[in-house]
Amino acid sequence: MPYIWDKVKARYKDTKTGRFISGKQVSELAKASIQETGKLVSRLGSKEVRTVLREEVKRETIRQYLLGRGGEAVMSQKDWGTVGGIIKEQYSHLDDFAEGIDELSDAEVEARSFMYLNSAREGLEKGKREAADESGEAKQERWVLGGKNPCDDCKELADMGWVDIGELGQFPGDGGTACLTNCECEIEYSGGGEED
């Protein structure tokens, strides 16, 4: 990646131009990563999904958190613990999925597999929060709607506008909204350089 992390601004800079990249660009990188992993999983049969999906959820969650956090160089034990907690929770859901996978159609297996991969977005958002907290510049957060048909829960969160950090009480992709892990929303932070 031709970017470096600015710890104070909690943003990436382009190494060639020295300019900050937008939060939207980071979100696009995150989405592209999940889509590429999803393409791999969608080509697998039910038997293969059982073994491969577990590893891909782990890898994608780590990638997403690192992208939101600012890379491996800024990771702390606390960060790795957060990542481990996200993965552990998804593993418990994956175990339930694996038990009933033989009773699902290929289309259902693919749809559920994408939901587990999308859960990695929680890692991106939690990484962004940790980076914003560490910068000390971010004071507020807001829920930004994404996708064509956001759920009512996401609309309510977006309607709150700018609130103190932590007041939203959840993260896109964490399964806490009606759209579950299919959430395409994101959280922006004020004062932390998210604005362009």
PDB file of C-alpha atoms in Angstrom:
ATOM      1  CA  MET A   1       0.000   0.000   0.000  1.00  0.00           C
ATOM      2  CA  PRO A   2       1.571   3.356  -1.008  1.00  0.00           C
ATOM      3  CA  TYR A   3       0.334   5.034   2.194  1.00  0.00           C
ATOM      4  CA  ILE A   4       1.775   5.873   5.589  1.00  0.00           C
ATOM      5  CA  TRP A   5      -0.140   6.347   8.831  1.00  0.00           C
ATOM      6  CA  ASP A   6      -0.277   9.734  10.558  1.00  0.00           C
ATOM      7  CA  LYS A   7      -0.852   8.835  14.215  1.00  0.00           C
ATOM      8  CA  VAL A   8      -1.845  12.367  15.273  1.00  0.00           C
ATOM      9  CA  LYS A   9      -4.458  12.854  12.541  1.00  0.00           C
ATOM     10  CA  ALA A  10      -5.440   9.162  12.558  1.00  0.00           C
ATOM     11  CA  ARG A  11      -5.350   9.143   8.762  1.00  0.00           C
ATOM     12  CA  TYR A  12      -3.337   7.722   5.902  1.00  0.00           C
ATOM     13  CA  LYS A  13      -1.119   9.879   3.716  1.00  0.00           C
ATOM     14  CA  ASP A  14      -0.196   9.123   0.133  1.00  0.00           C
ATOM     15  CA  THR A  15       3.576   8.546   0.142  1.00  0.00           C
ATOM     16  CA  LYS A  16       4.020  10.202  -3.265  1.00  0.00           C
ATOM     17  CA  THR A  17       1.926  13.338  -2.788  1.00  0.00           C
ATOM     18  CA  GLY A  18       2.000  13.703   0.995  1.00  0.00           C
ATOM     19  CA  ARG A  19      -1.753  14.368   0.919  1.00  0.00           C
ATOM     20  CA  PHE A  20      -4.222  12.647   3.206  1.00  0.00           C
ATOM     21  CA  ILE A  21      -6.515  10.080   1.653  1.00  0.00           C
ATOM     22  CA  SER A  22     -10.199  10.372   2.445  1.00  0.00           C
ATOM     23  CA  GLY A  23     -12.201   8.161   4.750  1.00  0.00           C
ATOM     24  CA  LYS A  24     -14.196   7.186   1.675  1.00  0.00           C
ATOM     25  CA  GLN A  25     -11.053   5.825   0.009  1.00  0.00           C
ATOM     26  CA  VAL A  26     -10.260   3.750   3.092  1.00  0.00           C
ATOM     27  CA  SER A  27     -13.832   2.405   3.092  1.00  0.00           C
ATOM     28  CA  GLU A  28     -13.485   1.464  -0.578  1.00  0.00           C
ATOM     29  CA  LEU A  29     -10.248  -0.432   0.165  1.00  0.00           C
ATOM     30  CA  ALA A  30     -12.038  -2.280   2.987  1.00  0.00           C
ATOM     31  CA  LYS A  31     -15.003  -3.200   0.767  1.00  0.00           C
ATOM     32  CA  ALA A  32     -12.719  -4.386  -2.024  1.00  0.00           C
ATOM     33  CA  SER A  33     -10.901  -6.697   0.363  1.00  0.00           C
ATOM     34  CA  ILE A  34     -14.141  -8.296   1.572  1.00  0.00           C
ATOM     35  CA  GLN A  35     -15.387  -8.667  -2.019  1.00  0.00           C
ATOM     36  CA  GLU A  36     -12.199 -10.421  -3.117  1.00  0.00           C
ATOM     37  CA  THR A  37     -12.388 -12.826  -0.187  1.00  0.00           C
ATOM     38  CA  GLY A  38     -16.077 -13.364  -0.948  1.00  0.00           C
ATOM     39  CA  LYS A  39     -15.261 -14.342  -4.528  1.00  0.00           C
ATOM     40  CA  LEU A  40     -12.955 -17.041  -3.210  1.00  0.00           C
ATOM     41  CA  VAL A  41     -15.547 -18.423  -0.808  1.00  0.00           C
ATOM     42  CA  SER A  42     -18.353 -18.321  -3.382  1.00  0.00           C
ATOM     43  CA  ARG A  43     -16.411 -20.797  -5.557  1.00  0.00           C
ATOM     44  CA  LEU A  44     -16.292 -23.385  -2.790  1.00  0.00           C
ATOM     45  CA  GLY A  45     -18.659 -26.266  -2.168  1.00  0.00           C
ATOM     46  CA  SER A  46     -20.351 -26.844   1.198  1.00  0.00           C
ATOM     47  CA  LYS A  47     -17.615 -29.180   2.458  1.00  0.00           C
ATOM     48  CA  GLU A  48     -14.855 -26.732   1.606  1.00  0.00           C
ATOM     49  CA  VAL A  49     -16.724 -23.797   3.130  1.00  0.00           C
ATOM     50  CA  ARG A  50     -16.574 -25.454   6.543  1.00  0.00           C
ATOM     51  CA  THR A  51     -12.799 -25.403   6.634  1.00  0.00           C
ATOM     52  CA  VAL A  52     -11.937 -22.374   4.508  1.00  0.00           C
ATOM     53  CA  LEU A  53     -14.471 -19.862   5.832  1.00  0.00           C
ATOM     54  CA  ARG A  54     -13.132 -20.026   9.373  1.00  0.00           C
ATOM     55  CA  GLU A  55      -9.627 -19.068   8.227  1.00  0.00           C
ATOM     56  CA  GLU A  56     -10.880 -16.403   5.828  1.00  0.00           C
ATOM     57  CA  VAL A  57     -13.019 -14.724   8.509  1.00  0.00           C
ATOM     58  CA  LYS A  58      -9.929 -14.606  10.732  1.00  0.00           C
ATOM     59  CA  ARG A  59      -7.718 -13.170   7.983  1.00  0.00           C
ATOM     60  CA  GLU A  60     -10.281 -10.633   6.832  1.00  0.00           C
ATOM     61  CA  THR A  61     -11.022  -9.432  10.374  1.00  0.00           C
ATOM     62  CA  ILE A  62      -7.301  -8.864  10.941  1.00  0.00           C
ATOM     63  CA  ARG A  63      -6.962  -7.037   7.599  1.00  0.00           C
ATOM     64  CA  GLN A  64      -9.955  -4.827   8.327  1.00  0.00           C
ATOM     65  CA  TYR A  65      -8.798  -3.933  11.839  1.00  0.00           C
ATOM     66  CA  LEU A  66      -5.281  -3.139  10.616  1.00  0.00           C
ATOM     67  CA  LEU A  67      -6.717  -0.903   7.897  1.00  0.00           C
ATOM     68  CA  GLY A  68      -8.852   1.018  10.392  1.00  0.00           C
ATOM     69  CA  ARG A  69      -6.175   1.155  13.059  1.00  0.00           C
ATOM     70  CA  GLY A  70      -3.268   2.340  10.915  1.00  0.00           C
ATOM     71  CA  GLY A  71      -1.259  -0.799  10.274  1.00  0.00           C
ATOM     72  CA  GLU A  72       0.629  -3.398  12.238  1.00  0.00           C
ATOM     73  CA  ALA A  73       3.272  -0.962  13.514  1.00  0.00           C
ATOM     74  CA  VAL A  74       0.734   0.801  15.773  1.00  0.00           C
ATOM     75  CA  MET A  75      -0.953  -2.343  17.094  1.00  0.00           C
ATOM     76  CA  SER A  76      -0.885  -2.910  20.862  1.00  0.00           C
ATOM     77  CA  GLN A  77      -1.765  -5.958  22.961  1.00  0.00           C
ATOM     78  CA  LYS A  78      -5.155  -4.328  23.545  1.00  0.00           C
ATOM     79  CA  ASP A  79      -5.689  -4.103  19.771  1.00  0.00           C
ATOM     80  CA  TRP A  80      -4.806  -7.763  19.267  1.00  0.00           C
ATOM     81  CA  GLY A  81      -7.181  -8.647  22.109  1.00  0.00           C
ATOM     82  CA  THR A  82      -9.980  -6.721  20.406  1.00  0.00           C
ATOM     83  CA  VAL A  83      -9.322  -8.558  17.152  1.00  0.00           C
ATOM     84  CA  GLY A  84      -9.271 -11.880  18.981  1.00  0.00           C
ATOM     85  CA  GLY A  85     -12.621 -11.121  20.616  1.00  0.00           C
ATOM     86  CA  ILE A  86     -14.259 -10.333  17.278  1.00  0.00           C
ATOM     87  CA  ILE A  87     -12.894 -13.531  15.737  1.00  0.00           C
ATOM     88  CA  LYS A  88     -13.918 -15.667  18.713  1.00  0.00           C
ATOM     89  CA  GLU A  89     -17.492 -14.401  18.511  1.00  0.00           C
ATOM     90  CA  GLN A  90     -17.675 -15.153  14.785  1.00  0.00           C
ATOM     91  CA  TYR A  91     -16.213 -18.633  15.325  1.00  0.00           C
ATOM     92  CA  SER A  92     -19.116 -19.485  17.636  1.00  0.00           C
ATOM     93  CA  HIS A  93     -21.571 -18.417  14.912  1.00  0.00           C
ATOM     94  CA  LEU A  94     -19.595 -20.320  12.284  1.00  0.00           C
ATOM     95  CA  ASP A  95     -19.736 -23.504  14.368  1.00  0.00           C
ATOM     96  CA  ASP A  96     -23.544 -23.283  14.433  1.00  0.00           C
ATOM     97  CA  PHE A  97     -23.552 -22.617  10.679  1.00  0.00           C
ATOM     98  CA  ALA A  98     -21.312 -25.627   9.995  1.00  0.00           C
ATOM     99  CA  GLU A  99     -23.609 -27.960  11.934  1.00  0.00           C
ATOM    100  CA  GLY A 100     -26.582 -27.193   9.679  1.00  0.00           C
ATOM    101  CA  ILE A 101     -24.773 -26.510   6.414  1.00  0.00           C
ATOM    102  CA  ASP A 102     -25.858 -29.764   4.753  1.00  0.00           C
ATOM    103  CA  GLU A 103     -29.493 -28.707   5.041  1.00  0.00           C
ATOM    104  CA  LEU A 104     -28.927 -25.427   3.156  1.00  0.00           C
ATOM    105  CA  SER A 105     -28.995 -24.790  -0.583  1.00  0.00           C
ATOM    106  CA  ASP A 106     -25.841 -23.553  -2.323  1.00  0.00           C
ATOM    107  CA  ALA A 107     -27.408 -20.074  -2.550  1.00  0.00           C
ATOM    108  CA  GLU A 108     -28.107 -20.065   1.191  1.00  0.00           C
ATOM    109  CA  VAL A 109     -24.563 -21.216   1.965  1.00  0.00           C
ATOM    110  CA  GLU A 110     -23.158 -18.425  -0.207  1.00  0.00           C
ATOM    111  CA  ALA A 111     -25.404 -15.768   1.372  1.00  0.00           C
ATOM    112  CA  ARG A 112     -24.529 -16.863   4.909  1.00  0.00           C
ATOM    113  CA  SER A 113     -20.826 -17.040   4.020  1.00  0.00           C
ATOM    114  CA  PHE A 114     -20.900 -13.434   2.841  1.00  0.00           C
ATOM    115  CA  MET A 115     -22.568 -12.422   6.107  1.00  0.00           C
ATOM    116  CA  TYR A 116     -19.673 -13.914   8.063  1.00  0.00           C
ATOM    117  CA  LEU A 117     -17.134 -12.169   5.851  1.00  0.00           C
ATOM    118  CA  ASN A 118     -19.037  -8.891   6.201  1.00  0.00           C
ATOM    119  CA  SER A 119     -18.754  -9.232   9.967  1.00  0.00           C
ATOM    120  CA  ALA A 120     -15.089  -8.298   9.502  1.00  0.00           C
ATOM    121  CA  ARG A 121     -16.254  -4.708   8.964  1.00  0.00           C
ATOM    122  CA  GLU A 122     -16.700  -4.558  12.727  1.00  0.00           C
ATOM    123  CA  GLY A 123     -12.905  -4.860  12.855  1.00  0.00           C
ATOM    124  CA  LEU A 124     -12.480  -1.883  10.523  1.00  0.00           C
ATOM    125  CA  GLU A 125     -14.805   0.258  12.608  1.00  0.00           C
ATOM    126  CA  LYS A 126     -13.304  -0.758  15.946  1.00  0.00           C
ATOM    127  CA  GLY A 127      -9.827  -0.079  14.539  1.00  0.00           C
ATOM    128  CA  LYS A 128     -10.951   3.383  13.423  1.00  0.00           C
ATOM    129  CA  ARG A 129     -12.334   4.068  16.905  1.00  0.00           C
ATOM    130  CA  GLU A 130      -9.087   3.040  18.601  1.00  0.00           C
ATOM    131  CA  ALA A 131      -7.099   5.252  16.207  1.00  0.00           C
ATOM    132  CA  ALA A 132      -9.468   8.177  16.841  1.00  0.00           C
ATOM    133  CA  ASP A 133      -9.188   7.689  20.606  1.00  0.00           C
ATOM    134  CA  GLU A 134      -5.407   7.506  20.435  1.00  0.00           C
ATOM    135  CA  SER A 135      -5.126  10.664  18.326  1.00  0.00           C
ATOM    136  CA  GLY A 136      -6.834  12.665  21.056  1.00  0.00           C
ATOM    137  CA  GLU A 137      -8.281  14.974  18.398  1.00  0.00           C
ATOM    138  CA  ALA A 138     -11.603  13.241  17.823  1.00  0.00           C
ATOM    139  CA  LYS A 139     -14.346  14.333  20.198  1.00  0.00           C
ATOM    140  CA  GLN A 140     -17.531  13.266  18.434  1.00  0.00           C
ATOM    141  CA  GLU A 141     -18.820  10.557  16.139  1.00  0.00           C
ATOM    142  CA  ARG A 142     -21.691  10.126  13.732  1.00  0.00           C
ATOM    143  CA  TRP A 143     -23.282   7.198  11.923  1.00  0.00           C
ATOM    144  CA  VAL A 144     -23.130   7.634   8.146  1.00  0.00           C
ATOM    145  CA  LEU A 145     -25.626   5.658   6.093  1.00  0.00           C
ATOM    146  CA  GLY A 146     -24.314   3.374   3.385  1.00  0.00           C
ATOM    147  CA  GLY A 147     -25.865   1.124   0.796  1.00  0.00           C
ATOM    148  CA  LYS A 148     -29.074   1.645  -1.121  1.00  0.00           C
ATOM    149  CA  ASN A 149     -31.542   0.426   1.511  1.00  0.00           C
ATOM    150  CA  PRO A 150     -30.281   1.038   5.047  1.00  0.00           C
ATOM    151  CA  CYS A 151     -32.365  -0.546   7.788  1.00  0.00           C
ATOM    152  CA  ASP A 152     -34.512   1.447  10.221  1.00  0.00           C
ATOM    153  CA  ASP A 153     -31.997   0.918  13.038  1.00  0.00           C
ATOM    154  CA  CYS A 154     -29.234   2.494  10.957  1.00  0.00           C
ATOM    155  CA  LYS A 155     -31.506   5.389   9.982  1.00  0.00           C
ATOM    156  CA  GLU A 156     -32.218   6.060  13.665  1.00  0.00           C
ATOM    157  CA  LEU A 157     -28.505   6.015  14.471  1.00  0.00           C
ATOM    158  CA  ALA A 158     -27.782   8.398  11.586  1.00  0.00           C
ATOM    159  CA  ASP A 159     -30.569  10.722  12.738  1.00  0.00           C
ATOM    160  CA  MET A 160     -28.697  11.215  16.022  1.00  0.00           C
ATOM    161  CA  GLY A 161     -26.137  13.316  14.129  1.00  0.00           C
ATOM    162  CA  TRP A 162     -22.876  14.203  15.894  1.00  0.00           C
ATOM    163  CA  VAL A 163     -22.715  12.742  19.413  1.00  0.00           C
ATOM    164  CA  ASP A 164     -19.958  12.224  21.966  1.00  0.00           C
ATOM    165  CA  ILE A 165     -17.658   9.312  21.179  1.00  0.00           C
ATOM    166  CA  GLY A 166     -19.168   6.096  22.494  1.00  0.00           C
ATOM    167  CA  GLU A 167     -22.744   7.388  22.554  1.00  0.00           C
ATOM    168  CA  LEU A 168     -23.736   5.440  19.429  1.00  0.00           C
ATOM    169  CA  GLY A 169     -23.082   2.280  21.425  1.00  0.00           C
ATOM    170  CA  GLN A 170     -22.363  -0.013  18.493  1.00  0.00           C
ATOM    171  CA  PHE A 171     -20.442  -0.403  15.274  1.00  0.00           C
ATOM    172  CA  PRO A 172     -21.484  -1.120  11.689  1.00  0.00           C
ATOM    173  CA  GLY A 173     -21.092  -4.823  11.006  1.00  0.00           C
ATOM    174  CA  ASP A 174     -21.310  -5.909  14.651  1.00  0.00           C
ATOM    175  CA  GLY A 175     -24.767  -7.468  14.175  1.00  0.00           C
ATOM    176  CA  GLY A 176     -26.487  -4.972  16.476  1.00  0.00           C
ATOM    177  CA  THR A 177     -28.753  -3.499  13.795  1.00  0.00           C
ATOM    178  CA  ALA A 178     -31.603  -5.115  11.848  1.00  0.00           C
ATOM    179  CA  CYS A 179     -29.323  -5.439   8.811  1.00  0.00           C
ATOM    180  CA  LEU A 180     -26.908  -7.493  10.963  1.00  0.00           C
ATOM    181  CA  THR A 181     -23.498  -7.880   9.336  1.00  0.00           C
ATOM    182  CA  ASN A 182     -24.833  -6.742   5.965  1.00  0.00           C
ATOM    183  CA  CYS A 183     -24.583  -3.164   7.241  1.00  0.00           C
ATOM    184  CA  GLU A 184     -22.808  -0.875   4.773  1.00  0.00           C
ATOM    185  CA  CYS A 185     -22.736   2.147   7.052  1.00  0.00           C
ATOM    186  CA  GLU A 186     -19.684   3.635   8.723  1.00  0.00           C
ATOM    187  CA  ILE A 187     -18.774   5.907  11.603  1.00  0.00           C
ATOM    188  CA  GLU A 188     -17.023   9.229  11.095  1.00  0.00           C
ATOM    189  CA  TYR A 189     -15.157  11.165  13.774  1.00  0.00           C
ATOM    190  CA  SER A 190     -14.965  14.937  14.152  1.00  0.00           C
ATOM    191  CA  GLY A 191     -11.654  16.543  14.884  1.00  0.00           C
ATOM    192  CA  GLY A 192      -9.815  13.348  13.944  1.00  0.00           C
ATOM    193  CA  GLY A 193      -9.289  14.305  10.336  1.00  0.00           C
ATOM    194  CA  GLU A 194     -12.132  12.340   8.768  1.00  0.00           C
ATOM    195  CA  GLU A 195     -13.481  15.418   7.044  1.00  0.00           C
ATOM    196  CA  ASP A 196     -12.003  16.171   3.621  1.00  0.00           C
TER     197      ASP A 196
END
